[in-house]
PDB file of C-alpha atoms in Angstrom:
ATOM      1  CA  VAL A 248     -14.255  -5.009   4.918  1.00  0.00           C
ATOM      2  CA  THR A 249     -14.520  -1.336   5.718  1.00  0.00           C
ATOM      3  CA  LEU A 250     -16.260   1.144   4.754  1.00  0.00           C
ATOM      4  CA  HIS A 251     -14.741   5.056   5.387  1.00  0.00           C
ATOM      5  CA  LEU A 252     -17.638   7.228   5.713  1.00  0.00           C
ATOM      6  CA  ASN A 253     -16.098  11.506   5.301  1.00  0.00           C
ATOM      7  CA  PRO A 254     -18.270  14.676   3.815  1.00  0.00           C
ATOM      8  CA  ILE A 255     -17.033  16.175   0.958  1.00  0.00           C
ATOM      9  CA  SER A 256     -14.349  18.851   1.466  1.00  0.00           C
ATOM     10  CA  SER A 257     -17.830  21.523   1.542  1.00  0.00           C
ATOM     11  CA  VAL A 258     -19.444  20.010   4.550  1.00  0.00           C
ATOM     12  CA  HIS A 259     -17.924  20.297   8.010  1.00  0.00           C
ATOM     13  CA  ILE A 260     -19.946  17.960   9.461  1.00  0.00           C
ATOM     14  CA  HIS A 261     -22.629  15.594   7.590  1.00  0.00           C
ATOM     15  CA  GLN A 262     -26.293  16.394   9.197  1.00  0.00           C
ATOM     16  CA  LYS A 263     -28.662  14.594   7.064  1.00  0.00           C
ATOM     17  CA  PRO A 264     -29.882  10.649   7.215  1.00  0.00           C
ATOM     18  CA  LEU A 265     -28.500   8.493   5.302  1.00  0.00           C
ATOM     19  CA  VAL A 266     -29.286   4.897   3.663  1.00  0.00           C
ATOM     20  CA  PHE A 267     -27.085   2.213   2.516  1.00  0.00           C
ATOM     21  CA  LEU A 268     -27.339  -0.846   0.703  1.00  0.00           C
ATOM     22  CA  LEU A 269     -24.479  -3.148   1.329  1.00  0.00           C
ATOM     23  CA  ASN A 270     -24.366  -6.223  -0.732  1.00  0.00           C
ATOM     24  CA  SER A 271     -22.036  -9.264  -1.496  1.00  0.00           C
ATOM     25  CA  PRO A 272     -22.639 -12.639  -2.955  1.00  0.00           C
ATOM     26  CA  LEU A 273     -20.487 -13.730   0.070  1.00  0.00           C
ATOM     27  CA  PRO A 274     -21.590 -12.928   3.962  1.00  0.00           C
ATOM     28  CA  LEU A 275     -19.619 -10.186   5.538  1.00  0.00           C
ATOM     29  CA  ILE A 276     -19.185  -7.895   8.161  1.00  0.00           C
ATOM     30  CA  TRP A 277     -18.392  -4.757   7.073  1.00  0.00           C
ATOM     31  CA  LYS A 278     -16.538  -2.369   9.819  1.00  0.00           C
ATOM     32  CA  LEU A 279     -17.526   1.364   9.968  1.00  0.00           C
ATOM     33  CA  LYS A 280     -15.262   4.130  10.442  1.00  0.00           C
ATOM     34  CA  THR A 281     -16.516   7.842  10.195  1.00  0.00           C
ATOM     35  CA  GLU A 282     -15.198  11.065  10.360  1.00  0.00           C
ATOM     36  CA  ARG A 283     -16.958  14.747  11.078  1.00  0.00           C
ATOM     37  CA  LEU A 284     -20.219  12.422  10.874  1.00  0.00           C
ATOM     38  CA  ALA A 285     -22.795  14.599  13.754  1.00  0.00           C
ATOM     39  CA  PRO A 286     -23.787  11.715  15.683  1.00  0.00           C
ATOM     40  CA  GLY A 287     -28.178  11.645  16.845  1.00  0.00           C
ATOM     41  CA  ILE A 288     -28.386  11.934  12.841  1.00  0.00           C
ATOM     42  CA  ARG A 289     -30.891   8.336  11.352  1.00  0.00           C
ATOM     43  CA  ARG A 290     -28.516   5.986   9.113  1.00  0.00           C
ATOM     44  CA  VAL A 291     -29.542   3.276   7.709  1.00  0.00           C
ATOM     45  CA  PHE A 292     -27.583   0.220   6.507  1.00  0.00           C
ATOM     46  CA  PHE A 293     -29.067  -2.493   4.571  1.00  0.00           C
ATOM     47  CA  VAL A 294     -26.663  -5.433   4.657  1.00  0.00           C
ATOM     48  CA  SER A 295     -26.589  -9.372   1.916  1.00  0.00           C
ATOM     49  CA  LEU A 296     -28.485 -11.678   4.179  1.00  0.00           C
ATOM     50  CA  GLY A 297     -25.771 -13.150   6.522  1.00  0.00           C
ATOM     51  CA  SER A 298     -23.516 -10.298   7.251  1.00  0.00           C
ATOM     52  CA  VAL A 299     -23.771  -7.891   9.611  1.00  0.00           C
ATOM     53  CA  VAL A 300     -22.193  -4.528  10.650  1.00  0.00           C
ATOM     54  CA  GLN A 301     -19.282  -2.603  13.111  1.00  0.00           C
ATOM     55  CA  PHE A 302     -19.090   0.394  14.414  1.00  0.00           C
ATOM     56  CA  GLU A 303     -16.469   2.457  15.694  1.00  0.00           C
ATOM     57  CA  LYS A 304     -17.152   2.746  19.581  1.00  0.00           C
ATOM     58  CA  GLY A 305     -19.063   6.076  20.548  1.00  0.00           C
ATOM     59  CA  ASN A 306     -22.661   7.231  19.879  1.00  0.00           C
ATOM     60  CA  PHE A 307     -23.020   6.916  16.032  1.00  0.00           C
ATOM     61  CA  SER A 308     -23.977   3.488  16.512  1.00  0.00           C
ATOM     62  CA  LEU A 309     -26.929   4.711  18.448  1.00  0.00           C
ATOM     63  CA  SER A 310     -28.564   6.259  15.416  1.00  0.00           C
ATOM     64  CA  ALA A 311     -27.614   3.667  13.049  1.00  0.00           C
ATOM     65  CA  GLU A 312     -29.522   0.567  12.099  1.00  0.00           C
ATOM     66  CA  THR A 313     -28.549  -2.403  10.932  1.00  0.00           C
ATOM     67  CA  GLU A 314     -31.191  -4.723   8.662  1.00  0.00           C
ATOM     68  CA  GLU A 315     -30.430  -7.688   7.093  1.00  0.00           C
ATOM     69  CA  LYS A 316     -32.408  -8.093   3.353  1.00  0.00           C
ATOM     70  CA  PHE A 317     -32.250 -10.469  -0.106  1.00  0.00           C
ATOM     71  CA  PHE A 318     -31.364  -8.084  -2.273  1.00  0.00           C
ATOM     72  CA  PRO A 319     -31.919  -8.485  -6.004  1.00  0.00           C
ATOM     73  CA  GLU A 320     -29.054 -10.481  -7.536  1.00  0.00           C
ATOM     74  CA  LYS A 321     -28.049  -8.425 -10.384  1.00  0.00           C
ATOM     75  CA  ASN A 322     -26.905  -4.474 -10.172  1.00  0.00           C
ATOM     76  CA  GLU A 323     -28.802  -3.894 -12.893  1.00  0.00           C
ATOM     77  CA  HIS A 324     -32.040  -5.236 -11.046  1.00  0.00           C
ATOM     78  CA  LEU A 325     -30.409  -3.749  -7.077  1.00  0.00           C
ATOM     79  CA  LEU A 326     -30.433  -0.555  -8.969  1.00  0.00           C
ATOM     80  CA  GLN A 327     -33.466  -0.258 -10.104  1.00  0.00           C
ATOM     81  CA  TRP A 328     -35.076  -1.739  -6.547  1.00  0.00           C
ATOM     82  CA  ALA A 329     -33.623   1.220  -4.750  1.00  0.00           C
ATOM     83  CA  GLN A 330     -34.639   3.634  -6.559  1.00  0.00           C
ATOM     84  CA  LYS A 331     -38.291   2.228  -6.841  1.00  0.00           C
ATOM     85  CA  GLU A 332     -37.506   2.266  -2.914  1.00  0.00           C
ATOM     86  CA  TYR A 333     -36.225   4.978  -1.971  1.00  0.00           C
ATOM     87  CA  GLY A 334     -36.623   7.871  -4.689  1.00  0.00           C
ATOM     88  CA  ALA A 335     -32.850   8.493  -6.249  1.00  0.00           C
ATOM     89  CA  VAL A 336     -29.493   6.962  -5.807  1.00  0.00           C
ATOM     90  CA  THR A 337     -26.971   8.863  -5.192  1.00  0.00           C
ATOM     91  CA  SER A 338     -23.718   6.111  -5.913  1.00  0.00           C
ATOM     92  CA  PHE A 339     -23.527   3.169  -7.418  1.00  0.00           C
ATOM     93  CA  THR A 340     -19.907   1.063  -6.745  1.00  0.00           C
ATOM     94  CA  GLU A 341     -19.326  -2.442  -8.086  1.00  0.00           C
ATOM     95  CA  LEU A 342     -15.786  -3.335  -6.840  1.00  0.00           C
ATOM     96  CA  LYS A 343     -14.515  -7.447  -7.583  1.00  0.00           C
ATOM     97  CA  ILE A 344     -12.437  -7.409  -4.579  1.00  0.00           C
ATOM     98  CA  SER A 345     -12.027  -4.764  -1.933  1.00  0.00           C
ATOM     99  CA  ARG A 346     -10.799  -4.856   2.160  1.00  0.00           C
ATOM    100  CA  ASN A 347     -11.019  -0.305   2.157  1.00  0.00           C
ATOM    101  CA  ILE A 348     -14.032   1.319   0.231  1.00  0.00           C
ATOM    102  CA  TYR A 349     -13.806   5.436   1.226  1.00  0.00           C
ATOM    103  CA  ILE A 350     -16.842   6.980   0.320  1.00  0.00           C
ATOM    104  CA  LYS A 351     -17.328  10.438   0.446  1.00  0.00           C
ATOM    105  CA  VAL A 352     -21.161  11.619   1.932  1.00  0.00           C
ATOM    106  CA  GLY A 353     -22.915  14.902   1.316  1.00  0.00           C
ATOM    107  CA  GLU A 354     -25.153  17.062  -1.373  1.00  0.00           C
TER     108      GLU A 354
END
């Protein structure tokens, strides 16, 4: 699955830390494609067991962290866990089948 990350239109270059929970019932290779995300900013990608994140060439991967995590099975429980762990959830998306996911990051 390719995850496309771009800032919202009102932000020229996104310069804030991000945390992503990438959950799947089956192990996946998450391919990251990014545009206009500032280098050197901490970005964390938690993936379900057996999954990996592949970064594009460039220095984005130098400030990104990937960690396998055991997530709650049901989405309601995952959302509650994320809110408890991080204090807020700004976006939650559930897809049954997809090869590309487009996410706008920003305020």
